[in-house]
Amino acid sequence: MKQPAANFDEVRRDISALQLYRNARLEFNARIVEASRDKSPEVVGALRSDSTHQLAEFYFLLSGFGIKSVDEFDQLIERHNDYVASLLSDPDKMQRMGLSKDRLLSAIFDGETRPRLLKFWADDPGALDQSTLARFLVAVMSDETARKTVVACGKAGLLERQNSVFRIVLVRSTGLLERVYGQCLRELRLAIQAES
Amino acid sequence: MSSVNLVSRIGLGLVFAIVATGGIGPTNAETRLVSNSSAQPVSTKTGPAPTKNSGSVRRKRGGPESSPADKVNATPEGQSDLIKVLQPGSGQKSK
């Protein structure tokens, strides 16, 4: 079917935008692997996965939204709990997202956990224990995937993993993940703008 | 018939009688296997077996638990929601 010339031009730009989007993801993978201090196939494979990209996006947003103070972090916990509670009252959405009731219940920060997290954040802004990180990512990856991704990023030198009291492992970003994510996203945005 | 022989015969007879009435043997073992087929694996740990929450909303200790069935793939919906949750002042609710 022949398309009108104007429409053909728009479709060409759409395809060009799609190529830029795909290239941005490839570029992210390439830069992260390049920066990795561990070039073993196991770690590199994990760094190229969707879960690493998702984790980078999480840290990029944490930084981009300026969540730094204890109050800001506490408000994030509140928003997260509200979100999980709203999911629990929406069985259709839970099913669409493949989330079980037990899993969501486990993702809530209760009165016992919350003060401890705020203390960690107060002592070291940006530091999260692994289970807390998994809770925040409840809607996008399983806790086991989160754990494996954090371990791989730790080996790569993108995250710092530190044993804390009560056998808790604290995780903090070195800044590289969100920086690379942000760079690739900006380059994509500017390239699409230039195309149009 | 000697007394030893007699005792042996009685003993054997008793064994056969028990087996025939199903006191011990494959039939009961099968029954136990069938009845246990839906039971949880026997734990070697001490303490009460974990049970699922029922009724009120209550969080389990120790954070999210993984299981073979706990396979969550990122959906566009979940990814979009995460952005909204992280955004200060968004008040993200399920839509």
PDB file of N, CA and C in Angstrom, chain A residues 77-112:
ATOM      1  N   ILE A  77       9.066   6.282  51.539  1.00  0.00           N
ATOM      2  CA  ILE A  77       8.577   5.052  52.168  1.00  0.00           C
ATOM      3  C   ILE A  77       7.052   5.106  52.273  1.00  0.00           C
ATOM      4  N   GLU A  78       6.527   6.257  52.637  1.00  0.00           N
ATOM      5  CA  GLU A  78       5.074   6.420  52.768  1.00  0.00           C
ATOM      6  C   GLU A  78       4.382   6.226  51.421  1.00  0.00           C
ATOM      7  N   ARG A  79       4.945   6.827  50.384  1.00  0.00           N
ATOM      8  CA  ARG A  79       4.353   6.686  49.035  1.00  0.00           C
ATOM      9  C   ARG A  79       4.392   5.217  48.598  1.00  0.00           C
ATOM     10  N   HIS A  80       5.494   4.565  48.903  1.00  0.00           N
ATOM     11  CA  HIS A  80       5.636   3.150  48.548  1.00  0.00           C
ATOM     12  C   HIS A  80       4.571   2.310  49.268  1.00  0.00           C
ATOM     13  N   ASN A  81       4.416   2.527  50.566  1.00  0.00           N
ATOM     14  CA  ASN A  81       3.418   1.766  51.325  1.00  0.00           C
ATOM     15  C   ASN A  81       2.006   2.018  50.796  1.00  0.00           C
ATOM     16  N   ASP A  82       1.723   3.267  50.465  1.00  0.00           N
ATOM     17  CA  ASP A  82       0.401   3.610  49.911  1.00  0.00           C
ATOM     18  C   ASP A  82       0.182   2.888  48.579  1.00  0.00           C
ATOM     19  N   TYR A  83       1.236   2.865  47.786  1.00  0.00           N
ATOM     20  CA  TYR A  83       1.148   2.206  46.478  1.00  0.00           C
ATOM     21  C   TYR A  83       0.879   0.710  46.643  1.00  0.00           C
ATOM     22  N   VAL A  84       1.622   0.069  47.538  1.00  0.00           N
ATOM     23  CA  VAL A  84       1.445  -1.369  47.759  1.00  0.00           C
ATOM     24  C   VAL A  84       0.026  -1.654  48.274  1.00  0.00           C
ATOM     25  N   ALA A  85      -0.433  -0.799  49.184  1.00  0.00           N
ATOM     26  CA  ALA A  85      -1.794  -0.972  49.718  1.00  0.00           C
ATOM     27  C   ALA A  85      -2.828  -0.830  48.600  1.00  0.00           C
ATOM     28  N   SER A  86      -2.595   0.094  47.685  1.00  0.00           N
ATOM     29  CA  SER A  86      -3.551   0.278  46.583  1.00  0.00           C
ATOM     30  C   SER A  86      -3.516  -0.919  45.640  1.00  0.00           C
ATOM     31  N   LEU A  87      -2.339  -1.503  45.456  1.00  0.00           N
ATOM     32  CA  LEU A  87      -2.239  -2.713  44.625  1.00  0.00           C
ATOM     33  C   LEU A  87      -3.024  -3.854  45.257  1.00  0.00           C
ATOM     34  N   LEU A  88      -2.913  -3.957  46.582  1.00  0.00           N
ATOM     35  CA  LEU A  88      -3.593  -5.052  47.283  1.00  0.00           C
ATOM     36  C   LEU A  88      -5.107  -4.956  47.140  1.00  0.00           C
ATOM     37  N   SER A  89      -5.599  -3.752  46.882  1.00  0.00           N
ATOM     38  CA  SER A  89      -7.048  -3.594  46.710  1.00  0.00           C
ATOM     39  C   SER A  89      -7.442  -3.632  45.233  1.00  0.00           C
ATOM     40  N   ASP A  90      -6.512  -4.012  44.375  1.00  0.00           N
ATOM     41  CA  ASP A  90      -6.771  -4.060  42.935  1.00  0.00           C
ATOM     42  C   ASP A  90      -6.327  -5.413  42.381  1.00  0.00           C
ATOM     43  N   PRO A  91      -7.160  -6.452  42.580  1.00  0.00           N
ATOM     44  CA  PRO A  91      -6.763  -7.805  42.179  1.00  0.00           C
ATOM     45  C   PRO A  91      -6.480  -7.932  40.674  1.00  0.00           C
ATOM     46  N   ASP A  92      -7.227  -7.186  39.858  1.00  0.00           N
ATOM     47  CA  ASP A  92      -6.990  -7.251  38.418  1.00  0.00           C
ATOM     48  C   ASP A  92      -5.586  -6.779  38.072  1.00  0.00           C
ATOM     49  N   LYS A  93      -5.194  -5.696  38.694  1.00  0.00           N
ATOM     50  CA  LYS A  93      -3.864  -5.165  38.427  1.00  0.00           C
ATOM     51  C   LYS A  93      -2.787  -6.099  38.965  1.00  0.00           C
ATOM     52  N   MET A  94      -3.029  -6.679  40.126  1.00  0.00           N
ATOM     53  CA  MET A  94      -2.072  -7.635  40.688  1.00  0.00           C
ATOM     54  C   MET A  94      -1.846  -8.776  39.707  1.00  0.00           C
ATOM     55  N   GLN A  95      -2.936  -9.235  39.113  1.00  0.00           N
ATOM     56  CA  GLN A  95      -2.833 -10.350  38.176  1.00  0.00           C
ATOM     57  C   GLN A  95      -2.073  -9.926  36.916  1.00  0.00           C
ATOM     58  N   ARG A  96      -2.384  -8.737  36.425  1.00  0.00           N
ATOM     59  CA  ARG A  96      -1.686  -8.242  35.216  1.00  0.00           C
ATOM     60  C   ARG A  96      -0.187  -8.155  35.457  1.00  0.00           C
ATOM     61  N   MET A  97       0.177  -7.771  36.678  1.00  0.00           N
ATOM     62  CA  MET A  97       1.590  -7.565  36.985  1.00  0.00           C
ATOM     63  C   MET A  97       2.242  -8.808  37.567  1.00  0.00           C
ATOM     64  N   GLY A  98       1.485  -9.871  37.745  1.00  0.00           N
ATOM     65  CA  GLY A  98       2.048 -11.116  38.265  1.00  0.00           C
ATOM     66  C   GLY A  98       2.470 -11.019  39.721  1.00  0.00           C
ATOM     67  N   LEU A  99       1.730 -10.247  40.513  1.00  0.00           N
ATOM     68  CA  LEU A  99       2.088 -10.028  41.912  1.00  0.00           C
ATOM     69  C   LEU A  99       1.116 -10.762  42.820  1.00  0.00           C
ATOM     70  N   SER A 100       1.665 -11.511  43.769  1.00  0.00           N
ATOM     71  CA  SER A 100       0.808 -12.231  44.703  1.00  0.00           C
ATOM     72  C   SER A 100       0.565 -11.383  45.952  1.00  0.00           C
ATOM     73  N   LYS A 101      -0.472 -11.742  46.674  1.00  0.00           N
ATOM     74  CA  LYS A 101      -0.794 -11.003  47.902  1.00  0.00           C
ATOM     75  C   LYS A 101       0.342 -11.122  48.909  1.00  0.00           C
ATOM     76  N   ASP A 102       0.882 -12.333  49.056  1.00  0.00           N
ATOM     77  CA  ASP A 102       1.967 -12.545  50.018  1.00  0.00           C
ATOM     78  C   ASP A 102       3.170 -11.687  49.681  1.00  0.00           C
ATOM     79  N   ARG A 103       3.481 -11.635  48.417  1.00  0.00           N
ATOM     80  CA  ARG A 103       4.648 -10.865  47.982  1.00  0.00           C
ATOM     81  C   ARG A 103       4.453  -9.380  48.303  1.00  0.00           C
ATOM     82  N   LEU A 104       3.266  -8.876  48.051  1.00  0.00           N
ATOM     83  CA  LEU A 104       3.007  -7.456  48.331  1.00  0.00           C
ATOM     84  C   LEU A 104       3.001  -7.174  49.828  1.00  0.00           C
ATOM     85  N   LEU A 105       2.438  -8.087  50.598  1.00  0.00           N
ATOM     86  CA  LEU A 105       2.438  -7.903  52.051  1.00  0.00           C
ATOM     87  C   LEU A 105       3.864  -7.823  52.582  1.00  0.00           C
ATOM     88  N   SER A 106       4.729  -8.657  52.006  1.00  0.00           N
ATOM     89  CA  SER A 106       6.135  -8.664  52.427  1.00  0.00           C
ATOM     90  C   SER A 106       6.866  -7.389  52.031  1.00  0.00           C
ATOM     91  N   ALA A 107       6.292  -6.648  51.089  1.00  0.00           N
ATOM     92  CA  ALA A 107       6.979  -5.452  50.591  1.00  0.00           C
ATOM     93  C   ALA A 107       6.634  -4.196  51.373  1.00  0.00           C
ATOM     94  N   ILE A 108       5.733  -4.329  52.334  1.00  0.00           N
ATOM     95  CA  ILE A 108       5.339  -3.156  53.124  1.00  0.00           C
ATOM     96  C   ILE A 108       6.378  -2.888  54.202  1.00  0.00           C
ATOM     97  N   PHE A 109       6.708  -1.610  54.387  1.00  0.00           N
ATOM     98  CA  PHE A 109       7.610  -1.216  55.468  1.00  0.00           C
ATOM     99  C   PHE A 109       6.754  -0.954  56.703  1.00  0.00           C
ATOM    100  N   ASP A 110       6.898  -1.804  57.710  1.00  0.00           N
ATOM    101  CA  ASP A 110       6.031  -1.638  58.877  1.00  0.00           C
ATOM    102  C   ASP A 110       6.718  -0.798  59.952  1.00  0.00           C
ATOM    103  N   GLY A 111       6.018  -0.650  61.060  1.00  0.00           N
ATOM    104  CA  GLY A 111       6.500   0.206  62.132  1.00  0.00           C
ATOM    105  C   GLY A 111       7.798  -0.264  62.768  1.00  0.00           C
ATOM    106  N   GLU A 112       8.092  -1.549  62.545  1.00  0.00           N
ATOM    107  CA  GLU A 112       9.305  -2.104  63.123  1.00  0.00           C
ATOM    108  C   GLU A 112      10.516  -1.832  62.237  1.00  0.00           C
TER     109      GLU A 112
END
